[in-house]
Amino acid sequence: MAAILRKTSGLLRVNSGILCPKAKLSGFAHMSRTKKAALVTFGALAAGSTGLVSALHISVSAEEYDIHPPNLIWPHSGVFSTFDHASLRRGYQVYKEVCSACHSMQYLAFRNLVGVTHTEAEAKTIAEEFQIPDGPDEEGEMFERPGKLSDYFPKPYANDEAARAANQGALPPDMSYIALARHGNENYIFALLTGYCEPPAGVEVKGDLYYNPYFPGQAIGMAPPIYNEIIEYEDGTPATMGQIAKDVSTFLRWASEPEHDERKRMGLKALMVLSMILGVAYYTKRHKWSVLKSRKLAYRPPTA
Amino acid sequence: MAAPLRKEHPIFRILNSTFVDLPLPSNLSIWWNSGSLLGLCLVVQILTGIFLAMHYTADITLAFSSVMHILRDVNYGWFLRYVHANGVSLFFICMYCHIGRGLYYGSYNKIETWNVGVILFLVTILTAFMGYVLVWGQMSFWAATVITNLVSAIPYIGTIIVQWLWGGFSVDNATLTRFFPFHFLFPFIIAALAVIHLVFLHNSGANNPFAFNSNYDKAPFHIYFTTKDTVGFILLVAALFSLALLFPGALNDPENFIPANPLVTPPHIQPEWYFLFAYAILRSIPNKLGGVIALVAAILVLFLMPLLNTSKNESNSFRPLSQAAFWLLVAHLFILTWIGSQPVEYPYVLLGQVASVLYFSLFIFGFPIVSSIENKIIFS
């Protein structure tokens, strides 16, 4: 049996050699020693330069005054991961009970909550808790009515000037895009909310400002907004400071891109379909080109 | 026997000679895919742009909100916007590959095609810049302010031209309302220029990696290059969807999610990644006019390539010294791109100045000298 196998494999080897001689035009095995040495030197130089640039980049970044927020692992961080919707619901509660007193959320409507953090009935109830200015009515008068799902989140202040006047001159930013509008995204929000501390020796924070190393300039007008047990979660989750910061950061990230989950789902589907089409297209290309690729060019010198 | 319709019909005949029966060198490598990929990018940008324009409002009080409205309230508006915003990155990746291929394989020797290509590059830069301003975020506004202000460096008439561009005394509503129609119009000019580019190309015939006369060995566009381009198209669409659907904000500046505010300057003003190399060259020269001249020269130097070419062999395939010079240029572009994204301070300023000098030196002295040396080695 072993002899038969040996013979068969030998035959196959010979046959493959006859039918399809492999061109040896490129590849490391057939490269001259000089070329190999040049290639290795070039590679070493490229790797050394990249390392030097990287080290320089890190060392100069370390000299900056602002602390970069650490990259945390969020449930939605993965390429195909979706939001933790229980966290989103808790995050909305934090926003509503803590943040919304000063920060607006002008691009988010109550309808956006449906199917994400609340049921339709719950979202309607939430909307009805607010009085929304509307009108004019048939007599030309403006009036207030209970909120509807189509209404956007009401602003805490009538205008920016009123907001500044109520906050020692500092304008609380709108929260709709806060997670995308800051370097570090939700990592920044989490670091900012949990990063309040005493200023280091020699640093003086003036007036009604607070020291926070993650805020550009380190002096922030917003007082530490969260601490342990500042709220009581509906679902009974212990409301520690870290939990609250995590939930509201997640909620603000969702508020910045409500399409997040659908977008990633669409991305997954698109890549699955495209990879199948790519396989077919690549095979077709190889098949059609096989005629050209397997040609043999030969030089026949003219005979005398 | 009657000839097929595609060869007889006056319109189909043109299409046939461009996309079906066109004979092309059979040894074109994947780098030649970049041309068709650029065509696909242009089509994607025009299509998504038309639909975005249906919902966009070119008024400074509404522009930012209208973009956010597209992202949140328009059906799949976020998809259109992300594809459009990330599509431009892929457009420039393909364009840089296309230009790089032209430099490496000596395509600049087809002078008309090359010159129209450089004009295409310039118009694309302008179009991308004006599109970036339309978002009316912080970085849009300040990029518009910085870039338009560069024109003021022109002696005597600079300030007049800048105010004429602005339509006032600062970047304001008039600026936005004129940038929008230009951003809408320019892609069609790009499409027209691309047709001219192709006419010149097909008139002279495509180059090939060896730059030999390829008349002895050509293959029809269909089925060979249609199947090859299809593979490229699918890979490009996969890359575009990966960016737009999985990492939509990876290449965008967070500052642009803050509405434009003329009273607050962002800490680091910088353009999108594809302009960073030119921005680094601009910043490398302490004098404003000098910086502007260097910035413009960094692009226009491409026009000089046919004139500065001294090689007797068009392609770099058999010229190892020119290959090394080419990859040195690529390395410099990467370094300049990195420098452009860093703050204006030591050591970045010094590195940027060195890289800028070497960038121009390679074009003006490096390639011609190296090619002359190779001529002596190969042909003498």
XYZ file of C-alpha atoms in Angstrom:
684
model
C 0.000 0.000 0.000
C 2.791 2.354 0.998
C 4.593 1.601 -2.228
C 1.453 2.385 -4.254
C 1.029 5.677 -2.446
C 4.663 6.580 -3.021
C 4.312 5.791 -6.699
C 1.085 7.741 -7.016
C 2.488 10.805 -5.282
C 5.569 10.609 -7.434
C 3.444 10.487 -10.539
C 1.391 13.439 -9.371
C 4.525 15.450 -8.720
C 5.858 14.736 -12.165
C 2.509 15.490 -13.785
C 2.031 18.802 -11.996
C 5.495 19.804 -13.064
C 4.775 19.014 -16.667
C 1.339 20.597 -16.838
C 1.963 23.806 -14.988
C 5.560 24.942 -14.727
C 5.680 27.643 -12.069
C 7.324 30.901 -12.945
C 9.996 31.911 -10.432
C 10.207 35.598 -11.206
C 9.777 36.989 -7.720
C 9.822 35.969 -4.080
C 12.373 36.016 -1.301
C 13.803 32.592 -2.049
C 15.225 33.676 -5.398
C 16.419 37.086 -4.325
C 20.116 37.882 -4.400
C 21.957 38.376 -1.087
C 22.520 42.058 -1.845
C 18.833 42.610 -2.461
C 17.919 40.723 0.700
C 20.373 42.836 2.709
C 18.983 46.035 1.148
C 15.439 44.948 1.928
C 16.292 44.075 5.536
C 18.102 47.421 5.976
C 15.132 49.289 4.510
C 12.743 47.411 6.794
C 14.892 48.113 9.858
C 15.096 51.800 8.922
C 11.331 52.019 8.387
C 10.608 50.257 11.692
C 13.173 52.449 13.508
C 11.702 55.640 12.035
C 8.168 54.575 12.959
C 9.297 53.827 16.513
C 11.079 57.183 16.747
C 8.028 59.074 15.490
C 5.780 57.156 17.878
C 8.074 57.839 20.866
C 8.292 61.524 19.920
C 4.546 61.749 19.560
C 3.951 60.206 22.988
C 6.611 62.297 24.733
C 5.275 65.576 23.301
C 1.676 64.596 24.101
C 2.750 63.903 27.685
C 3.917 67.520 27.991
C 0.412 68.857 27.274
C -1.441 70.446 30.166
C -4.707 68.548 29.678
C -5.027 64.971 30.846
C -6.371 62.660 28.183
C -9.297 60.551 29.429
C -8.494 56.852 29.675
C -10.048 54.594 27.045
C -12.630 52.488 28.847
C -14.285 49.335 27.581
C -17.946 50.156 26.999
C -20.605 47.562 26.204
C -21.117 49.303 22.844
C -17.397 49.768 22.043
C -17.085 46.677 19.859
C -17.344 46.999 16.102
C -20.642 45.115 16.056
C -21.726 45.775 19.680
C -24.967 47.547 20.530
C -25.930 49.767 23.436
C -26.821 48.379 26.849
C -30.454 49.520 26.789
C -31.002 49.078 30.525
C -28.066 51.456 31.020
C -29.622 53.858 28.498
C -32.871 53.909 30.483
C -30.996 54.607 33.706
C -28.933 57.214 31.880
C -32.082 59.003 30.757
C -33.214 59.068 34.388
C -29.894 60.654 35.373
C -30.174 63.221 32.588
C -33.755 64.046 33.534
C -33.179 64.319 37.277
C -29.686 65.837 37.305
C -28.468 67.295 33.998
C -31.646 68.695 32.446
C -31.847 71.400 35.116
C -29.088 73.279 33.254
C -28.304 71.440 29.996
C -30.608 71.436 26.979
C -30.995 68.520 24.555
C -32.443 70.393 21.610
C -32.126 67.765 18.873
C -33.696 64.896 20.846
C -37.458 64.346 20.636
C -39.602 62.265 22.982
C -40.348 59.929 20.053
C -36.647 59.009 20.002
C -37.092 57.266 23.367
C -39.711 54.836 22.012
C -38.329 51.339 21.640
C -34.944 52.396 22.966
C -35.347 53.354 26.603
C -39.126 53.335 27.041
C -42.304 51.916 25.582
C -44.545 54.204 23.523
C -46.997 54.583 26.433
C -44.178 55.459 28.830
C -42.687 57.971 26.393
C -46.115 59.604 25.947
C -46.455 59.901 29.719
C -42.991 61.471 29.968
C -43.826 63.963 27.209
C -47.107 64.925 28.885
C -45.223 65.900 32.032
C -43.931 68.965 30.163
C -45.872 72.040 29.116
C -44.887 72.985 25.567
C -45.554 76.482 24.139
C -47.680 76.303 20.981
C -49.889 78.493 18.891
C -51.116 80.916 17.887
C -54.680 79.708 18.451
C -57.749 80.950 16.568
C -57.632 84.175 18.542
C -53.971 84.743 17.811
C -52.805 83.886 21.321
C -49.903 81.601 22.201
C -50.761 78.852 24.654
C -49.211 75.917 26.448
C -50.240 72.310 26.053
C -48.997 68.962 27.375
C -46.084 67.567 25.400
C -46.489 65.026 22.594
C -44.126 62.383 21.257
C -43.222 64.633 18.310
C -42.047 67.445 20.604
C -38.362 68.014 21.230
C -36.974 68.077 24.776
C -37.778 71.495 26.247
C -34.859 73.774 27.073
C -34.194 74.682 30.724
C -33.631 78.358 29.877
C -35.444 80.712 27.539
C -32.227 81.665 25.751
C -28.427 81.554 26.079
C -28.273 84.830 27.974
C -30.678 83.541 30.608
C -28.590 80.372 30.878
C -25.404 82.403 31.377
C -27.062 84.656 33.929
C -28.125 81.653 35.968
C -24.693 79.983 35.834
C -22.169 82.691 36.774
C -21.594 83.598 33.135
C -20.893 80.057 31.951
C -23.147 78.662 29.215
C -24.051 75.014 29.892
C -23.528 73.307 26.500
C -26.325 71.502 24.705
C -26.070 67.769 25.339
C -27.357 66.503 21.967
C -23.875 66.053 20.506
C -21.718 66.376 23.583
C -20.368 62.811 23.276
C -19.248 63.338 19.675
C -18.127 66.936 20.146
C -15.373 66.151 22.645
C -12.076 64.354 22.105
C -12.450 61.011 23.860
C -16.230 60.895 23.354
C -18.043 59.167 26.268
C -14.672 58.456 27.924
C -14.298 62.208 28.339
C -17.765 62.568 29.897
C -17.105 59.744 32.351
C -13.663 61.111 33.232
C -15.038 64.630 33.685
C -17.932 63.530 35.905
C -15.731 61.410 38.135
C -12.569 63.537 37.909
C -13.321 66.400 40.315
C -10.598 66.696 42.933
C -8.644 69.164 45.020
C -6.251 71.283 42.945
C -2.603 70.266 43.252
C -0.231 72.363 45.332
C 0.488 75.704 43.709
C -2.644 75.705 41.560
C -5.280 78.231 42.543
C -8.828 77.980 41.199
C -10.508 81.361 41.219
C -14.038 82.400 42.046
C -16.843 79.908 41.727
C -14.834 77.533 39.566
C -13.953 73.938 40.372
C -10.774 72.016 39.630
C -11.121 69.182 37.156
C -7.987 67.908 35.380
C -9.974 66.593 32.403
C -11.601 69.926 31.555
C -9.609 72.123 29.136
C -7.977 74.721 31.375
C -8.735 72.584 34.450
C -11.152 75.175 35.914
C -14.800 74.332 35.296
C -17.884 76.350 36.238
C -20.061 73.272 36.809
C -20.116 72.033 40.387
C -19.583 68.271 40.839
C -22.995 67.127 39.566
C -23.072 63.540 40.798
C -22.187 61.632 43.897
C -23.248 58.350 45.503
C -27.006 57.906 45.921
C -27.844 61.287 44.339
C -30.760 59.509 42.671
C -32.660 56.290 43.203
C -32.769 54.085 40.132
C -36.200 52.738 39.096
C -34.732 49.264 38.550
C -33.031 49.135 41.934
C -29.471 49.308 40.607
C -27.181 50.727 43.340
C -26.660 54.362 42.386
C -22.948 54.639 42.982
C -21.071 57.549 41.478
C -19.349 55.305 38.917
C -22.654 53.674 37.947
C -24.367 57.024 37.480
C -21.470 58.395 35.425
C -21.402 55.266 33.270
C -25.157 55.317 32.636
C -25.378 58.993 31.754
C -22.280 58.731 29.535
C -23.897 55.829 27.685
C -27.144 57.777 27.352
C -25.357 60.851 26.023
C -23.489 58.732 23.491
C -26.806 57.331 22.296
C -28.311 60.824 22.226
C -25.460 61.865 19.901
C -26.163 59.059 17.473
C -29.569 57.422 17.958
C -28.980 55.428 14.765
C -25.979 53.647 16.379
C -27.484 50.150 16.701
C -29.207 50.192 13.323
C -26.044 51.534 11.693
C -23.891 48.717 13.027
C -26.496 46.112 12.094
C -26.578 47.504 8.568
C -22.767 47.467 8.490
C -22.675 43.809 9.481
C -25.233 42.891 6.816
C -23.431 44.952 4.166
C -20.076 43.328 4.875
C -21.600 39.836 4.835
C -23.284 40.431 1.485
C -20.273 42.220 0.004
C -17.870 39.465 1.045
C -20.042 36.918 -0.765
C -20.241 39.092 -3.884
C -16.497 39.692 -3.644
C -15.854 35.950 -3.685
C -17.955 35.518 -6.831
C -16.412 38.587 -8.508
C -12.870 37.506 -7.676
C -13.477 33.989 -8.958
C -14.994 35.395 -12.191
C -12.020 37.698 -12.642
C -9.535 34.861 -12.099
C -11.518 32.621 -14.425
C -11.676 35.185 -17.242
C -8.031 36.163 -16.857
C -6.788 32.547 -16.704
C -6.382 32.506 -20.479
C -4.106 35.536 -20.448
C -2.288 34.561 -17.260
C -1.404 31.041 -18.414
C 0.090 32.033 -21.741
C 3.632 31.028 -22.460
C 5.763 33.532 -24.309
C 8.741 32.092 -26.096
C 11.511 33.718 -28.084
C 12.374 31.743 -31.185
C 15.543 33.086 -32.779
C 15.363 33.199 -36.568
C 17.003 30.210 -38.178
C 19.690 30.842 -40.776
C -23.241 40.083 -41.579
C -24.314 43.326 -39.880
C -22.090 44.823 -37.209
C -23.459 44.771 -33.658
C -25.509 47.779 -32.533
C -22.790 48.898 -30.129
C -20.481 49.484 -33.083
C -23.036 51.210 -35.322
C -25.130 53.478 -33.084
C -23.529 56.966 -32.845
C -23.728 57.095 -29.030
C -23.196 53.420 -28.272
C -20.183 53.517 -30.582
C -18.463 56.019 -28.278
C -19.340 53.983 -25.198
C -18.205 50.826 -26.955
C -14.829 52.297 -27.823
C -14.434 53.501 -24.214
C -15.751 50.649 -22.112
C -16.116 47.534 -24.269
C -13.746 47.106 -27.180
C -11.048 49.474 -25.966
C -7.710 47.652 -26.256
C -5.590 47.972 -23.128
C -2.151 46.611 -22.234
C -2.653 43.169 -20.710
C -0.033 43.768 -18.001
C -1.814 46.616 -16.153
C -1.429 46.069 -12.408
C -3.947 46.794 -9.662
C -2.601 50.335 -9.419
C -4.430 51.018 -12.687
C -7.694 50.300 -10.840
C -7.411 53.650 -9.079
C -8.783 55.493 -12.134
C -12.032 53.559 -12.263
C -12.297 53.729 -8.476
C -12.066 57.514 -8.711
C -14.945 57.408 -11.185
C -16.997 55.356 -8.747
C -16.141 57.741 -5.893
C -17.297 60.693 -8.000
C -20.595 58.985 -8.820
C -21.185 58.100 -5.148
C -20.388 61.652 -4.037
C -22.654 63.212 -6.671
C -25.566 60.890 -5.902
C -25.376 61.225 -2.119
C -24.707 64.950 -2.493
C -27.863 65.506 -4.566
C -30.007 63.816 -1.930
C -28.292 65.700 0.889
C -28.837 68.986 -0.958
C -32.586 68.307 -0.913
C -32.558 68.682 2.874
C -29.670 71.101 3.434
C -30.230 74.794 4.113
C -27.436 77.192 3.183
C -28.064 79.824 5.844
C -25.789 80.319 8.822
C -28.678 80.215 11.290
C -29.963 76.918 9.915
C -27.011 75.157 8.234
C -25.775 73.243 11.302
C -29.316 72.354 12.374
C -30.207 71.195 8.860
C -27.219 68.814 8.898
C -28.362 67.493 12.285
C -31.898 67.232 10.878
C -30.497 65.090 8.045
C -28.721 62.883 10.589
C -31.761 62.401 12.824
C -35.020 63.022 11.024
C -34.507 62.236 7.337
C -35.039 58.577 6.393
C -31.546 57.095 6.233
C -30.208 60.626 6.186
C -27.425 59.535 8.527
C -26.433 56.912 5.955
C -26.296 59.494 3.143
C -24.321 61.914 5.256
C -21.832 59.365 6.570
C -21.265 57.934 3.085
C -20.785 61.449 1.672
C -18.489 62.618 4.488
C -16.362 59.461 4.467
C -16.569 59.054 0.698
C -14.368 62.089 0.279
C -11.633 60.366 2.289
C -11.728 57.378 -0.035
C -11.840 59.782 -2.992
C -8.536 61.283 -1.866
C -6.997 57.885 -1.035
C -7.765 56.775 -4.605
C -6.538 60.104 -5.977
C -3.212 59.883 -4.116
C -2.797 56.271 -5.304
C -3.592 57.427 -8.851
C -1.076 60.285 -8.732
C 1.504 58.021 -7.081
C 1.037 55.426 -9.804
C 1.485 58.175 -12.413
C 4.720 59.304 -10.782
C 6.080 55.785 -10.368
C 5.309 54.502 -13.847
C 5.977 57.758 -15.701
C 2.399 58.529 -16.740
C 3.337 62.221 -16.661
C 4.943 61.714 -20.060
C 1.457 61.794 -21.522
C 1.481 65.532 -20.986
C -2.113 66.508 -21.838
C -3.579 63.700 -19.749
C -1.273 64.521 -16.838
C -2.004 68.259 -16.920
C -5.761 67.729 -17.009
C -5.259 65.305 -14.102
C -3.472 67.951 -12.038
C -6.297 70.408 -12.792
C -8.757 67.714 -11.683
C -6.802 67.369 -8.452
C -6.967 71.129 -7.848
C -10.713 71.334 -8.558
C -11.319 68.338 -6.271
C -9.401 70.048 -3.461
C -11.520 73.179 -3.884
C -14.742 71.156 -3.977
C -13.841 69.206 -0.846
C -12.890 72.387 0.989
C -16.167 74.115 0.146
C -18.144 71.036 1.128
C -16.395 70.940 4.492
C -17.489 74.518 5.158
C -21.162 73.705 4.529
C -21.535 71.813 7.836
C -20.994 75.145 9.605
C -19.450 73.551 12.633
C -16.565 75.113 14.522
C -13.854 73.531 12.375
C -15.775 74.324 9.177
C -15.996 77.991 10.084
C -12.402 78.353 11.199
C -11.063 76.341 8.269
C -12.957 78.690 5.961
C -11.554 81.695 7.822
C -7.954 80.444 7.745
C -7.949 79.210 4.147
C -9.749 82.175 2.585
C -7.478 84.509 4.542
C -4.499 82.988 2.742
C -5.549 84.921 -0.356
C -4.972 88.154 1.552
C -1.234 87.418 1.269
C -1.356 88.480 -2.384
C 0.264 91.942 -2.492
C -1.978 94.981 -3.121
C -5.151 93.153 -4.176
C -5.201 90.325 -1.615
C -7.583 91.967 0.843
C -9.940 93.064 -1.937
C -10.088 89.512 -3.315
C -10.698 88.035 0.140
C -13.599 90.374 0.816
C -14.961 89.597 -2.626
C -14.751 85.871 -1.813
C -16.419 86.384 1.549
C -19.110 88.686 0.192
C -18.476 90.898 3.216
C -15.875 91.643 5.833
C -15.733 88.197 7.397
C -16.806 84.619 6.726
C -20.551 84.980 7.045
C -23.895 84.167 5.469
C -22.857 85.451 2.043
C -19.815 83.168 2.130
C -21.909 80.119 2.941
C -24.569 80.872 0.342
C -21.953 81.136 -2.400
C -19.945 78.106 -1.278
C -23.036 75.899 -1.476
C -23.807 76.368 -5.196
C -20.101 76.102 -6.011
C -19.872 72.846 -4.065
C -22.911 71.611 -5.991
C -21.586 72.752 -9.369
C -17.933 71.754 -9.162
C -18.497 67.955 -9.166
C -20.073 68.294 -12.601
C -17.031 70.273 -13.730
C -14.918 67.440 -12.315
C -17.007 64.961 -14.317
C -16.490 67.016 -17.500
C -12.759 67.263 -16.838
C -12.660 63.509 -16.212
C -14.146 62.968 -19.678
C -11.448 65.230 -21.168
C -8.858 63.294 -19.127
C -10.152 60.050 -20.669
C -10.249 61.487 -24.198
C -6.579 62.458 -23.955
C -5.744 59.118 -22.375
C -7.455 57.090 -25.065
C -5.920 59.277 -27.738
C -2.401 58.416 -26.591
C -3.144 54.968 -25.189
C -2.704 53.779 -21.626
C 0.715 53.473 -20.052
C 1.768 50.146 -18.536
C 4.098 49.036 -15.714
C 7.041 48.454 -18.044
C 6.279 51.500 -20.203
C 7.090 49.412 -23.278
C 5.093 49.707 -26.457
C 2.126 47.492 -25.648
C 0.653 47.278 -29.145
C 1.874 43.677 -29.392
C -0.113 42.499 -26.389
C -3.436 44.091 -25.631
C -6.674 42.816 -24.165
C -10.170 44.256 -24.692
C -11.645 46.279 -21.851
C -14.588 43.895 -21.644
C -14.409 41.195 -20.215
C -10.903 41.504 -18.795
C -10.900 44.928 -17.204
C -14.607 45.018 -16.414
C -14.167 41.942 -14.199
C -10.997 43.386 -12.681
C -12.628 46.767 -12.006
C -15.654 45.036 -10.501
C -13.443 43.435 -7.859
C -11.995 46.899 -7.120
C -15.470 48.420 -6.926
C -16.640 45.838 -4.403
C -13.552 46.352 -2.255
C -14.060 50.123 -2.364
C -17.738 49.841 -1.444
C -16.792 47.474 1.396
C -14.214 49.993 2.649
C -16.724 52.830 2.315
C -19.454 50.930 4.160
C -16.996 49.868 6.862
C -16.072 53.503 7.407
C -19.575 54.934 7.099
C -21.411 52.252 9.064
C -18.871 51.042 11.612
C -16.476 53.972 12.148
C -18.318 57.060 10.862
C -16.512 59.509 13.102
C -13.023 58.046 12.813
C -11.806 60.614 10.284
C -13.894 63.596 11.375
C -13.003 66.323 13.844
C -15.106 66.431 17.050
C -15.069 70.239 16.851
C -17.413 70.036 13.880
C -20.203 68.789 16.145
C -20.178 72.219 17.799
C -22.067 74.960 15.897
C -19.808 77.620 14.363
C -18.968 80.416 16.763
C -16.923 83.359 15.443
C -16.077 84.385 19.028
C -14.470 81.098 20.114
C -11.371 79.802 18.333
C -10.769 76.027 18.620
C -7.458 75.157 20.362
C -6.104 73.293 17.303
C -7.327 74.382 13.890
C -6.459 71.767 11.341
C -7.904 70.578 8.039
C -9.091 67.065 7.264
C -6.357 64.416 7.001
C -6.094 64.612 3.213
C -4.919 68.248 3.303
C -2.566 67.908 6.273
C 0.593 67.512 4.164
C -0.101 70.794 2.356
C -1.051 72.451 5.655
C 2.279 71.350 7.182
C 4.132 72.905 4.235
C 2.128 76.120 4.671
C 3.036 76.326 8.362
C 6.688 75.539 7.758
C 7.376 78.976 6.349
C 7.173 81.792 8.904
C 6.194 84.360 6.251
C 2.516 84.377 5.242
C 3.055 85.034 1.536
C 5.923 82.546 1.457
C 3.734 79.929 3.126
C 0.936 80.462 0.618
C 3.349 80.219 -2.305
C 4.783 76.995 -0.856
C 1.273 75.593 -0.343
C 0.264 76.283 -3.939
C 3.656 75.133 -5.231
C 3.268 71.822 -3.391
C 0.427 70.980 -5.784
C 1.577 72.864 -8.884
C 4.978 71.160 -8.771
C 3.193 68.205 -10.355
C 2.874 70.258 -13.572
C 6.674 70.329 -13.747
C 7.096 66.550 -13.759
C 7.075 66.170 -17.582
C 9.606 69.007 -17.894
C 11.904 67.763 -15.134
C 11.942 64.186 -16.370
C 15.420 63.203 -17.558
C 14.995 59.444 -17.683
C 15.222 57.570 -20.960
C 12.968 54.862 -19.538
C 9.547 56.144 -18.537
C 8.718 53.595 -15.850
C 10.488 53.131 -12.530
C 10.130 49.353 -12.880
C 13.753 48.953 -13.976
C 15.198 51.950 -12.106
C 15.992 51.064 -8.492
C 17.358 54.502 -7.575
C 14.197 56.219 -8.817
C 12.157 53.670 -6.897
C 14.016 54.635 -3.723
C 13.451 58.344 -4.474
C 9.741 57.703 -5.035
C 9.313 55.855 -1.737
C 11.272 58.612 -0.008
C 8.681 61.051 -1.345
C 5.878 58.845 -0.028
C 7.592 58.717 3.382
C 7.839 62.522 3.352
C 4.156 62.834 2.585
C 3.344 60.622 5.577
C 5.665 62.676 7.798
C 4.154 65.951 6.578
C 0.652 64.582 7.173
C 1.596 63.691 10.730
C 3.276 67.077 11.298
C 0.185 68.863 9.971
C -1.936 67.258 12.683
C 0.381 68.370 15.496
C 0.503 71.728 17.304
C 2.801 74.444 15.990
C 5.684 73.947 18.402
C 9.136 72.406 18.647
C 10.069 69.828 17.351
C 7.182 69.658 14.868
C 8.001 72.992 13.257
C 11.599 71.992 12.610
C 10.634 68.538 11.337
C 8.014 70.109 9.069
C 10.560 72.529 7.634
C 13.049 69.756 6.923
C 10.364 67.541 5.365
C 9.057 70.456 3.247
C 12.509 71.261 1.882
C 13.087 67.590 1.076
C 9.629 67.336 -0.546
C 10.426 70.077 -3.064
C 14.059 68.954 -3.430
C 12.945 65.486 -4.456
C 10.758 66.871 -7.234
C 13.130 69.531 -8.509
C 16.526 67.908 -7.936
C 16.069 64.364 -6.649
C 14.160 62.712 -9.497
C 16.090 64.412 -12.371
C 19.532 63.727 -10.844
C 18.745 60.142 -9.936
C 17.315 59.525 -13.420
C 20.461 60.984 -15.038
C 22.647 58.674 -12.954
C 20.511 55.702 -13.984
C 20.756 56.739 -17.651
C 24.537 56.642 -17.381
C 24.503 53.248 -15.660
C 21.986 51.639 -17.995
C 22.631 53.198 -21.372
C 26.309 54.131 -21.454
